[in-house]
């Protein structure tokens, strides 16, 4: 006696998709939408600017 399509569909809907951590495959399903998004070139520019400020302060205010 074949299973009805509704039973198969319900079974598929109930099944959770879990990460396969035992095989070394891990999926991260949580997406946090509230984070600040900054492009990589902005981070690099800020790091270079910060470095230049530190070097200039080192010359202007010797210890």
Coordinates of N, CA and C in Angstrom, one line a residue:
X1 N 0.8 -1.2 0.0 CA 0.0 0.0 0.0 C 0.9 1.2 0.0
X2 N 0.9 2.0 -1.0 CA 1.7 3.2 -1.1 C 1.3 4.3 -0.2
X3 N 2.2 5.1 0.3 CA 1.9 6.2 1.2 C 1.3 7.3 0.4
X4 N 0.4 8.0 1.1 CA -0.2 9.1 0.4 C 0.8 10.3 0.4
X5 N 0.6 11.2 -0.6 CA 1.6 12.3 -0.7 C 1.5 13.2 0.5
X6 N 0.4 13.4 1.1 CA 0.3 14.3 2.2 C 1.1 13.8 3.4
X7 N 1.2 12.5 3.6 CA 2.0 12.0 4.7 C 3.5 12.2 4.4
X8 N 3.9 12.0 3.2 CA 5.3 12.2 2.9 C 5.6 13.6 3.0
X9 N 4.8 14.5 2.5 CA 5.0 15.9 2.6 C 5.1 16.4 4.1
X10 N 4.3 15.9 4.9 CA 4.3 16.3 6.3 C 5.6 15.8 7.0
X11 N 6.0 14.6 6.6 CA 7.3 14.1 7.2 C 8.5 14.9 6.7
X12 N 8.5 15.4 5.5 CA 9.6 16.2 5.0 C 9.5 17.6 5.7
X13 N 8.3 18.1 6.0 CA 8.2 19.4 6.6 C 8.7 19.4 8.1
X14 N 8.5 18.2 8.7 CA 8.9 18.1 10.1 C 10.4 17.8 10.3
X15 N 11.0 17.3 9.3 CA 12.4 17.0 9.4 C 13.3 18.2 9.5
X16 N 14.2 18.3 10.4 CA 15.1 19.4 10.6 C 16.3 19.2 9.8
X17 N 16.9 20.2 9.3 CA 18.2 20.1 8.6 C 19.2 20.5 9.7
X18 N 20.1 19.5 10.0 CA 21.1 19.8 11.0 C 22.5 19.8 10.4
X19 N 23.4 20.5 10.9 CA 24.7 20.5 10.4 C 25.4 19.2 10.6
X20 N 26.2 18.8 9.6 CA 26.9 17.5 9.7 C 28.3 17.7 10.3
X21 N 28.2 18.0 11.6 CA 29.5 18.3 12.3 C 30.4 17.1 12.4
X22 N 29.9 15.9 12.3 CA 30.7 14.7 12.4 C 31.5 14.5 11.1
X23 N 31.0 15.0 10.0 CA 31.7 14.9 8.8 C 32.6 16.1 8.5
X24 N 32.6 17.1 9.4 CA 33.4 18.3 9.3 C 32.7 19.3 8.5
X25 N 31.5 19.1 8.2 CA 30.7 20.1 7.5 C 29.7 20.8 8.4
X26 N 30.0 22.1 8.7 CA 29.2 22.8 9.6 C 28.5 24.0 8.9
X27 N 27.2 24.1 9.1 CA 26.5 25.3 8.5 C 26.0 26.2 9.6
X28 N 26.1 27.5 9.4 CA 25.6 28.4 10.4 C 24.3 29.0 9.8
X29 N 23.2 28.7 10.4 CA 21.9 29.2 9.9 C 21.5 30.5 10.4
X30 N 22.1 31.0 11.5 CA 21.7 32.2 12.1 C 22.3 33.4 11.3
X31 N 21.5 34.3 10.9 CA 21.9 35.5 10.3 C 21.5 36.7 11.2
X32 N 22.5 37.4 11.7 CA 22.2 38.6 12.5 C 22.1 39.8 11.6
X33 N 20.9 40.4 11.5 CA 20.7 41.5 10.6 C 21.0 42.8 11.2
X34 N 21.2 42.9 12.5 CA 21.5 44.2 13.1 C 22.9 44.7 13.2
X35 N 23.8 44.0 12.5 CA 25.2 44.3 12.6 C 25.5 45.5 11.6
X36 N 26.6 46.2 11.9 CA 27.1 47.3 11.1 C 27.8 46.7 9.9
X37 N 27.5 47.1 8.7 CA 28.2 46.6 7.5 C 29.1 47.6 7.0
X38 N 30.4 47.3 7.0 CA 31.5 48.2 6.5 C 32.2 47.4 5.4
X39 N 32.5 48.1 4.3 CA 33.3 47.5 3.2 C 34.7 47.4 3.6
X40 N 35.4 46.4 3.1 CA 36.8 46.1 3.5 C 37.8 47.3 3.2
X41 N 37.5 48.0 2.1 CA 38.5 49.1 1.8 C 38.3 50.2 2.8
X42 N 37.2 50.4 3.4 CA 37.0 51.4 4.4 C 37.8 51.0 5.7
X43 N 37.8 49.8 6.0 CA 38.6 49.3 7.2 C 40.1 49.5 6.9
X44 N 40.6 49.2 5.7 CA 42.0 49.4 5.4 C 42.4 50.9 5.4
X45 N 41.5 51.7 4.9 CA 41.8 53.2 4.9 C 41.8 53.7 6.4
X46 N 40.9 53.2 7.2 CA 40.9 53.6 8.6 C 42.2 53.1 9.3
X47 N 42.7 52.0 9.0 CA 43.9 51.4 9.6 C 45.1 52.3 9.2
X48 N 45.2 52.6 7.9 CA 46.3 53.4 7.4 C 46.3 54.8 8.0
X49 N 45.1 55.4 8.1 CA 44.9 56.7 8.7 C 45.4 56.7 10.2
X50 N 44.9 55.7 10.9 CA 45.3 55.5 12.3 C 46.8 55.4 12.5
X51 N 47.4 54.6 11.6 CA 48.9 54.5 11.6 C 49.6 55.8 11.4
X52 N 49.1 56.5 10.4 CA 49.7 57.8 10.1 C 49.6 58.8 11.3
X53 N 48.5 58.8 11.9 CA 48.3 59.7 13.1 C 49.2 59.3 14.2
X54 N 49.4 58.0 14.4 CA 50.3 57.6 15.5 C 51.8 58.0 15.2
X55 N 52.2 57.8 13.9 CA 53.5 58.2 13.5 C 53.7 59.7 13.6
X56 N 52.8 60.5 13.2 CA 52.9 62.0 13.3 C 52.9 62.4 14.8
X57 N 52.1 61.8 15.6 CA 52.1 62.1 17.0 C 53.5 61.8 17.7
X58 N 54.1 60.7 17.2 CA 55.4 60.2 17.7 C 56.4 61.3 17.4
X59 N 56.4 61.9 16.2 CA 57.4 62.9 15.9 C 57.0 64.3 16.5
X60 N 55.8 64.6 16.7 CA 55.4 65.9 17.3 C 55.6 65.9 18.8
X61 N 55.3 64.8 19.5 CA 55.4 64.7 20.9 C 56.4 63.6 21.3
X62 N 57.7 63.9 21.3 CA 58.7 62.9 21.6 C 58.7 62.5 23.1
X63 N 58.9 61.3 23.4 CA 58.9 60.8 24.8 C 60.2 60.7 25.3

